[in-house]
Coordinates of C-alpha atoms in Angstrom, one line a residue:
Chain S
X809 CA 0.0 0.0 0.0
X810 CA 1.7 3.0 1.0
X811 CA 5.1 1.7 -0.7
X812 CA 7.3 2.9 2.2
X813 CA 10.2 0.4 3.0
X814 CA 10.4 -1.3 6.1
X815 CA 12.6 -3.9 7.4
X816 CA 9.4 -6.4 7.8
X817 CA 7.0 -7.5 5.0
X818 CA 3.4 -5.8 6.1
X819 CA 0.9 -7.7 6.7
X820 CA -2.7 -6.9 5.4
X821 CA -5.0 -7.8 8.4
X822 CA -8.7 -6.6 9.1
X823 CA -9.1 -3.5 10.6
X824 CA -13.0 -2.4 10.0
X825 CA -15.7 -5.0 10.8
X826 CA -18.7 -4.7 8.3
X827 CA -21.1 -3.0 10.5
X828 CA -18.7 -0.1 11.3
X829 CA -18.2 0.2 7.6
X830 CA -21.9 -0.1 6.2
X831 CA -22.9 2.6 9.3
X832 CA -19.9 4.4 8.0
X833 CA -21.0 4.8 4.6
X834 CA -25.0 4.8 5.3
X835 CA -24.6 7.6 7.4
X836 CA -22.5 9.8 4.7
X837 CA -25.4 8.7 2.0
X838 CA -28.0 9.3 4.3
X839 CA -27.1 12.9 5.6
X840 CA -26.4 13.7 1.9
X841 CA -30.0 12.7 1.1
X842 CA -31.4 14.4 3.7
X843 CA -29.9 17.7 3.0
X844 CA -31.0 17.2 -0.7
X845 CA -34.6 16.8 0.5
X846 CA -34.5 20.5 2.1
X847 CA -33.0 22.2 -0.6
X848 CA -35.4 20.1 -3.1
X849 CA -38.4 20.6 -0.6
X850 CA -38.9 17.1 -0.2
X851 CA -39.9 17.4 3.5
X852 CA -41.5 13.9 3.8
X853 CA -38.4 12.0 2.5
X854 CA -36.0 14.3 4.7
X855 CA -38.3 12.3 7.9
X856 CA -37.6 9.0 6.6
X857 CA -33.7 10.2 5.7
X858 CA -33.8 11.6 9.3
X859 CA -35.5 7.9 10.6
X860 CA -32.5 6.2 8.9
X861 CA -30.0 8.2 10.8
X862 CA -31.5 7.8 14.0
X863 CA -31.5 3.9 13.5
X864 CA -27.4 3.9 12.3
X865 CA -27.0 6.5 15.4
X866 CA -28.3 3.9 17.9
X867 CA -27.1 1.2 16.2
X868 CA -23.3 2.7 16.1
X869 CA -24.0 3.8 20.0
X870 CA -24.5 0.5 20.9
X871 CA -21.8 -1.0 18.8
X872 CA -19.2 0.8 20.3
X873 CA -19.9 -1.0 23.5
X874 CA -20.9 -4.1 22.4
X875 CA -19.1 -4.0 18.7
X876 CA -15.8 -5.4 17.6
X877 CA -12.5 -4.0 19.3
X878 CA -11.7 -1.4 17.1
X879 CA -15.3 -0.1 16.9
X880 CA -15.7 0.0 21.0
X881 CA -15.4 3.8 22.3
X882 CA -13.2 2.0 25.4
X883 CA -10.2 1.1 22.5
X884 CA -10.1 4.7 20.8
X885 CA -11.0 7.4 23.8
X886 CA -8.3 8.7 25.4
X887 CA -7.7 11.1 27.8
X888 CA -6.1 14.5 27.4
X889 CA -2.4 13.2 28.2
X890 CA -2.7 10.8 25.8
X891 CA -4.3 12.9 23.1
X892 CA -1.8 15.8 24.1
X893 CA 1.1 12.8 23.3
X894 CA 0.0 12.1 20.3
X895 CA -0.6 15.9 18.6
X896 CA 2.9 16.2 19.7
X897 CA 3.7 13.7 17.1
X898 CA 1.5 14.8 14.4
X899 CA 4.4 16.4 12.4
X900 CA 5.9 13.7 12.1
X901 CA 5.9 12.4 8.4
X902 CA 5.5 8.3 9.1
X903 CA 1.9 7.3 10.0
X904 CA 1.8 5.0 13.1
X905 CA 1.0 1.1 13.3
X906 CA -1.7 2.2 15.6
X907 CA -4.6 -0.3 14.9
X908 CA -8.0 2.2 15.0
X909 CA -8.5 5.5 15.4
X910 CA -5.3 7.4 17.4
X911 CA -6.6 9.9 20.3
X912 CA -6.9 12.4 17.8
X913 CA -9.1 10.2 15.6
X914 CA -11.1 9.0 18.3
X915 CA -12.5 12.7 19.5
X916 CA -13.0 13.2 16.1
X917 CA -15.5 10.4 16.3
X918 CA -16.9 11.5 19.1
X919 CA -17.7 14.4 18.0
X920 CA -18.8 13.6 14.8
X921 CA -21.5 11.3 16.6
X922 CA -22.9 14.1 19.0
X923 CA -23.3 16.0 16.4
X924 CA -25.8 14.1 14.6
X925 CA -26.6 13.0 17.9
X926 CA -27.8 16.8 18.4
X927 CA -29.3 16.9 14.7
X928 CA -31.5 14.2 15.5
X929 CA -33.1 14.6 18.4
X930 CA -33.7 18.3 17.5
X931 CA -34.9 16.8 14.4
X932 CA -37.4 15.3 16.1
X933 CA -38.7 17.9 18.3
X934 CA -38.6 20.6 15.2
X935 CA -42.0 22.2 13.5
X936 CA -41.5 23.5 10.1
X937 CA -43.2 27.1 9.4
X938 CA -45.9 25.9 7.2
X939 CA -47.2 23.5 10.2
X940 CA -47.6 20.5 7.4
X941 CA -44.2 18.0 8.8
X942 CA -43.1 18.2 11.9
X943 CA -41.0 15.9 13.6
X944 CA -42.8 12.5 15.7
X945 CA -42.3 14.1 19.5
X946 CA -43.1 18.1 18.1
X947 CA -46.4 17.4 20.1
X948 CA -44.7 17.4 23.1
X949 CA -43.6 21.0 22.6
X950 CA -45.4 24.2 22.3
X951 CA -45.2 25.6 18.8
X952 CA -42.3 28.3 20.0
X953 CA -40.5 25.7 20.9
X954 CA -40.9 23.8 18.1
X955 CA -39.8 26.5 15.9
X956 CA -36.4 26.7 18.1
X957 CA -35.5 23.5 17.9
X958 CA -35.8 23.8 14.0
X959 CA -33.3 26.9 14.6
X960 CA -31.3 24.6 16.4
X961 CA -31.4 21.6 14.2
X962 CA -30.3 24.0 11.1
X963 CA -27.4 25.6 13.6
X964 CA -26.4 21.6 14.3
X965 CA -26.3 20.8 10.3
X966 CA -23.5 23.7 10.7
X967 CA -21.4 22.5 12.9
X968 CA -21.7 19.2 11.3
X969 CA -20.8 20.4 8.3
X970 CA -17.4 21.8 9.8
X971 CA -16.6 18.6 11.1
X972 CA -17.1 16.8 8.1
X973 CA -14.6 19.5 6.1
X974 CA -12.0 19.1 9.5
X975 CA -12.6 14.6 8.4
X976 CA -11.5 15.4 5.2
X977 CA -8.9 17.8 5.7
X978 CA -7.8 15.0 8.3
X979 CA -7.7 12.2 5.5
X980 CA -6.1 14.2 3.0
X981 CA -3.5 15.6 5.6
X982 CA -2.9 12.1 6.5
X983 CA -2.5 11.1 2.5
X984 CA -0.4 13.7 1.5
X985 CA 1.6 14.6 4.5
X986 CA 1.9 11.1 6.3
X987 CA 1.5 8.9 3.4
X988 CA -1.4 7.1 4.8
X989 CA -4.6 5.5 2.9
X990 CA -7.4 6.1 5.6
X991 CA -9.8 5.5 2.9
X992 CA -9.3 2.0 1.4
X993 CA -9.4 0.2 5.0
X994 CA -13.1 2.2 5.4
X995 CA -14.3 0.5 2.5
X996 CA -12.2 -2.9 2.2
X997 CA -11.9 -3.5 6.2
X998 CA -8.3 -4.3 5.5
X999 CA -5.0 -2.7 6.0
X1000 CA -1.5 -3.1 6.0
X1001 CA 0.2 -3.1 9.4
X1002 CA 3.6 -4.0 10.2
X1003 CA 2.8 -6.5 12.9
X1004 CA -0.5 -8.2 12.8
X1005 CA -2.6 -6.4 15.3
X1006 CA -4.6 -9.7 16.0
X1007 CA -7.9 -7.6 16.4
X1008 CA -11.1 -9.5 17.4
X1009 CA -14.3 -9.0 15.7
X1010 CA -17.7 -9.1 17.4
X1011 CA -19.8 -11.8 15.2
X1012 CA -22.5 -11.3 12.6
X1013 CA -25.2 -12.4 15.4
X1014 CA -24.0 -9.5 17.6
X1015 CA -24.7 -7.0 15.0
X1016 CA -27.9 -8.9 13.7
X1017 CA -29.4 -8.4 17.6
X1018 CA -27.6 -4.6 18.0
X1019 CA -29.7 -3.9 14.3
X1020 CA -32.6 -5.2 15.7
X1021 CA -32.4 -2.9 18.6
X1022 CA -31.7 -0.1 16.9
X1023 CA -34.8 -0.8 14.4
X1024 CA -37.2 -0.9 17.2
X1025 CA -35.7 1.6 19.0
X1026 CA -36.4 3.9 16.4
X1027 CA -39.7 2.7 15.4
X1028 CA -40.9 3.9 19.5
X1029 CA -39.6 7.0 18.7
X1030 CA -41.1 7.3 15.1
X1031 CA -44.6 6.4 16.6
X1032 CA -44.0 9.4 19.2
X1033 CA -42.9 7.0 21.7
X1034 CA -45.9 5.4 22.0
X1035 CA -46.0 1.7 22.7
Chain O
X167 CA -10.5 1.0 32.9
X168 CA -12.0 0.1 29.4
X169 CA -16.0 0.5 30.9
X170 CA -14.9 3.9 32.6
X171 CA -13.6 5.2 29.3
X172 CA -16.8 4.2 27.4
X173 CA -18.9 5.8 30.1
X174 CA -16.4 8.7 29.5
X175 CA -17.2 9.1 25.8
X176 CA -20.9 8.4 26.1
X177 CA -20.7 11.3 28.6
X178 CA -19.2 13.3 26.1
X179 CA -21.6 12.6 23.2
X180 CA -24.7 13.2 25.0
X181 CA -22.8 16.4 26.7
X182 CA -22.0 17.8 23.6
X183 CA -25.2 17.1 22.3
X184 CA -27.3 18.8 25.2
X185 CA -24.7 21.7 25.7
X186 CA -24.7 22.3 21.6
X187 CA -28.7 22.9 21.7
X188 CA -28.4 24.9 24.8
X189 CA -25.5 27.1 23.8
X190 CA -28.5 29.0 21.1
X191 CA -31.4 28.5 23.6
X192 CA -31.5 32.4 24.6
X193 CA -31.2 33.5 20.5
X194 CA -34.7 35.3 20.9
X195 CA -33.9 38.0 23.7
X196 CA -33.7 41.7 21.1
X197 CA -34.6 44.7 22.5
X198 CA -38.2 45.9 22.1
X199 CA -39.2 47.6 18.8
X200 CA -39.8 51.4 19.7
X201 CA -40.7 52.3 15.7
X202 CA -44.0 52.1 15.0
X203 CA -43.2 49.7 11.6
X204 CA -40.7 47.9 14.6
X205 CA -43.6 47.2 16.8
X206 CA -46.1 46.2 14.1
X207 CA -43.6 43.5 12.8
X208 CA -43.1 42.5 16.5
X209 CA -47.2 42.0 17.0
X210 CA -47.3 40.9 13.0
X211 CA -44.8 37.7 14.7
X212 CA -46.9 37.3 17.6
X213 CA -49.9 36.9 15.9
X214 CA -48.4 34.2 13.4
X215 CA -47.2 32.2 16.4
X216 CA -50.7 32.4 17.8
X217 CA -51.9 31.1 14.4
X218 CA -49.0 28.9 14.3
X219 CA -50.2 27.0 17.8
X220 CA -53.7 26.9 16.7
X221 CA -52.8 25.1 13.6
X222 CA -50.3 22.6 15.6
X223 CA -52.9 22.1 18.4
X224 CA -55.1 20.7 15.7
X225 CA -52.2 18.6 14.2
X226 CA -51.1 17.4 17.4
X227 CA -54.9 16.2 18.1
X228 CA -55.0 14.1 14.9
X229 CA -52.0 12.3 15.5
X230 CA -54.0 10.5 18.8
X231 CA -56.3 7.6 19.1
X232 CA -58.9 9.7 19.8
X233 CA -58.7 13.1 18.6
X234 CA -60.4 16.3 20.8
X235 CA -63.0 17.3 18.1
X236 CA -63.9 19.9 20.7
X237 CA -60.4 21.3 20.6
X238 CA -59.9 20.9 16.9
X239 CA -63.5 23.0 16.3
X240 CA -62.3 25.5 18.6
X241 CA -58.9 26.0 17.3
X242 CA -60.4 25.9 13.9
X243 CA -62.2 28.7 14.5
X244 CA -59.3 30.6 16.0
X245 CA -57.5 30.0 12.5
X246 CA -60.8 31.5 10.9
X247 CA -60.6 34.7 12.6
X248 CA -56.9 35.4 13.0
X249 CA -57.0 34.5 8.5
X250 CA -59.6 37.4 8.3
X251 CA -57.3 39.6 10.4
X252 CA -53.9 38.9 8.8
X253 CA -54.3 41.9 6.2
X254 CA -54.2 43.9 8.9
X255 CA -50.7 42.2 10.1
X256 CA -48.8 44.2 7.5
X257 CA -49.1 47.7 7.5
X258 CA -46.4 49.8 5.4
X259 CA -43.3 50.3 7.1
X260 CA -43.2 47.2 8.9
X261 CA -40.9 45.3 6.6
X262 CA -37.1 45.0 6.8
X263 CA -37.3 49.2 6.4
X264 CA -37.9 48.8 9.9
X265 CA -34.9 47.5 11.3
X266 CA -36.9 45.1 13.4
X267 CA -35.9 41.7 12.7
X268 CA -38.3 40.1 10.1
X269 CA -38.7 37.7 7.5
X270 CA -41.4 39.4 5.8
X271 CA -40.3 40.3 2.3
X272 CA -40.5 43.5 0.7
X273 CA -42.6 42.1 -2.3
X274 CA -45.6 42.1 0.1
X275 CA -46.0 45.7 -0.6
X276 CA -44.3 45.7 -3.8
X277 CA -46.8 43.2 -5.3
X278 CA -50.0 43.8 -3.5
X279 CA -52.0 42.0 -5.6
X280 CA -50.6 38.6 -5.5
X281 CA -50.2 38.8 -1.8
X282 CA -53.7 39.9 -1.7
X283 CA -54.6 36.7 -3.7
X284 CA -51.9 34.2 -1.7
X285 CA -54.0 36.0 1.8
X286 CA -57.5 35.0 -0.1
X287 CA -56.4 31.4 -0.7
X288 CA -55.9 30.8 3.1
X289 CA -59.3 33.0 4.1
X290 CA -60.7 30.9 1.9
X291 CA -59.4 27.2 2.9
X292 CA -59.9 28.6 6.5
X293 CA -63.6 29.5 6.2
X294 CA -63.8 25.8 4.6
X295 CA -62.2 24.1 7.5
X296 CA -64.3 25.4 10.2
X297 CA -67.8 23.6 9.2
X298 CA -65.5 20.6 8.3
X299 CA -64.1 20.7 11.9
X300 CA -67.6 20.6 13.3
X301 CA -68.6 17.9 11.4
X302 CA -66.1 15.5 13.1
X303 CA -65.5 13.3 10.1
X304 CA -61.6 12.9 10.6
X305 CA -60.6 12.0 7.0
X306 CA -62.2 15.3 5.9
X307 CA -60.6 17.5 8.7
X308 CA -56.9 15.8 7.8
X309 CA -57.3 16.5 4.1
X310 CA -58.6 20.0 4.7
X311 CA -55.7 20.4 7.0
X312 CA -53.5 19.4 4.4
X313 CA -55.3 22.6 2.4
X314 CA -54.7 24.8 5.0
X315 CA -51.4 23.9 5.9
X316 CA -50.9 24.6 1.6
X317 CA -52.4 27.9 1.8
X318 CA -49.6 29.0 4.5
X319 CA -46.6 27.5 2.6
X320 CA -48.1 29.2 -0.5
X321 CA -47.5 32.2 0.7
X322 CA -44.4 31.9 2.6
X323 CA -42.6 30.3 -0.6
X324 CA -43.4 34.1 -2.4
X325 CA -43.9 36.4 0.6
X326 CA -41.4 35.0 3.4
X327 CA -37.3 35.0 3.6
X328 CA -36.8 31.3 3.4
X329 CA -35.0 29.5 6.3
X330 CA -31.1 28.7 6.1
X331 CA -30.5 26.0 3.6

């Protein structure tokens, strides 16, 4: 891959299990479809868009509990020494044999998730100015309300936005400067590393019951949370 | 160690999350209008929200087992009265010429006579809705709701600075 010599042969082990990768991607396809749906004034799509997310959301909350090693928030969030340790490095021009997100990475993620954490659920609560699609729990605010947490939900589309120009900045910084595909492993699951991190991987069942949670978690919430 | 961190990071997310929606909750605190145009675009706003609960209180009903018909009649009617006041809502000089913050575009007074005729359309669905409401017959009041709810985005597509997109 990256064509650098080393002393050892690298060896291509898995990285990304398929869950991680398929919420990875669903959720860049989804967000991009919702945000179509505004500007093309397709509010009734932008719900079921919106519905999608909140499923991947839970789905991806849960997995990093209960997911494979390198999708569990435990592996990748570090505290500030260790994040501190590691910007220090950041100029350096050889990528590490780190297997996951580094400190760095793993705030990113973080952040990244509250974010459309935050667009959800004011998502859900928001009441659009012509009073014909509102989210599933607006009836549990007043229409003021309502109308601020669509403020907020646009305000929260910003800031995701940032971070997804500060993820690409990131890769590219990381291809250009450090020589690093961060891409191909997201879509493949595999990468080269020089020692075999021996990572364990959660199996299909796990994810099968964590999707299964997720779907009827977000079916409550899409019937107003009504059993 | 490992179940700590987790906790750590969930702590995060949902922090983040809660303080990110709380950080704009006081966005709505401008001094009072003193202009006369100011303070008609300050009522013009609190008669829309008015409107705007009305029409969501109705919404809100229909989404239960067992809608309020009571409610929805009464609120219909509230929707009837403040639709035959609206023309009032905009008198000259209440647009952005008066420095009050307002979505209201200029093309309401610049074009009178389509806004005149977008304002009709909702009179008119409006005065429809309200023996529809009494009725009780709940396919009818959704679809006329539906009509309503047209009427309003009708003229807010022409007449209203659209949101952030």
């Amino acid at each position: 891959m990256g064509g650098e010599p080393s002393e050892k042969t690298p060896v291509r082990a898995k990285l990304w299990d398929g869950p991680t990768r398929i919420v990875h991607w669903a959720l860049v396809v989804l967000i991009g479809f919702a945000w179509w749906c505004v500007k093309a004034n397709q509010t009734e799509w932008h719900l079921w868009a919106g519905y999608g997310i909140l499923g991947l959301i839970v789905f991806r909350l849960i997995w990093g509990f209960a997911g494979s090693a390198s999708a569990r928030f435990a592996s990748f969030v570090k505290g500030p020494a260790a994040t501190l340790a590691y910007a220090k490095t950041l100029s350096k021009r050889s990528a590490t044999d780190m297997a996951g997100h580094n400190p760095l990475g793993g705030w990113s993620v973080v952040a990244i998730l509250a974010a459309i954490l935050s667009q959800v659920v004011t998502g859900l609560f928001s009441v659009d100015v012509d009073g014909l699609e509102s989210g599933p729990l607006s009836d549990r605010v007043s229409f003021e309300t309502g109308r601020l947490f669509a403020k907020w939900h646009d305000m929260s589309f910003t800031a995701i936005k940032a971070l997804v120009v500060l993820h690409l900045a990131a890769i590219a910084f990381y291809a250009l400067y450090k020589r690093a595909n961060l891409i191909a492993p997201m879509i493949t699951g595999y990468k080269a590393f020089e020692t075999d991190p021996k990572l364990s991987f959660a199996p299909l069942w796990r994810a099968v019951l964590v999707a299964v949670a997720a779907a009827a978690v977000t079916w409550w919430v899409m019937k107003g949370l009504r059993p | 160690m490992g179940f700590q961190k987790s906790l750590l990071a969930l702590g995060v997310t949902v922090g983040l999350a809660t303080f990110g929606g709380a950080a704009f909750a006081h966005d709505h605190t401008g001094p009072m209008p003193t202009t006369p145009g100011g303070k008609a675009a300050h009522t013009r706003q609190e008669n829309f929200k008015q409107q705007g609960a009305a029409f969501k209180t109705i919404r809100d009903e229909l989404k239960k087992d067992a809608p309020n018909l009571a409610l929805i009649s009464a609120n219909a009617a509230k929707l009837k009265s403040s639709s035959d006041a609206l023309p009032t809502w905009f008198p000259k000089g209440s647009g952005p010429e008066s420095k009050y913050e307002t979505d209201a575009k200029p093309e309401i007074w610049s074009d009178p006579v389509k806004f005149a005729a977008a304002v009709k359309r909702l009179q008119v669905e409006a005065t429809k809705f309200q023996p529809i409401a009494a009725s009780g017959d709940l396919g009818a009041i959704k679809a006329q709701v539906q009509a309503v709810g047209g009427a309003c985005k009708n003229c807010h597509d022409s007449f209203r600075v659209p949101e952030e997109k």
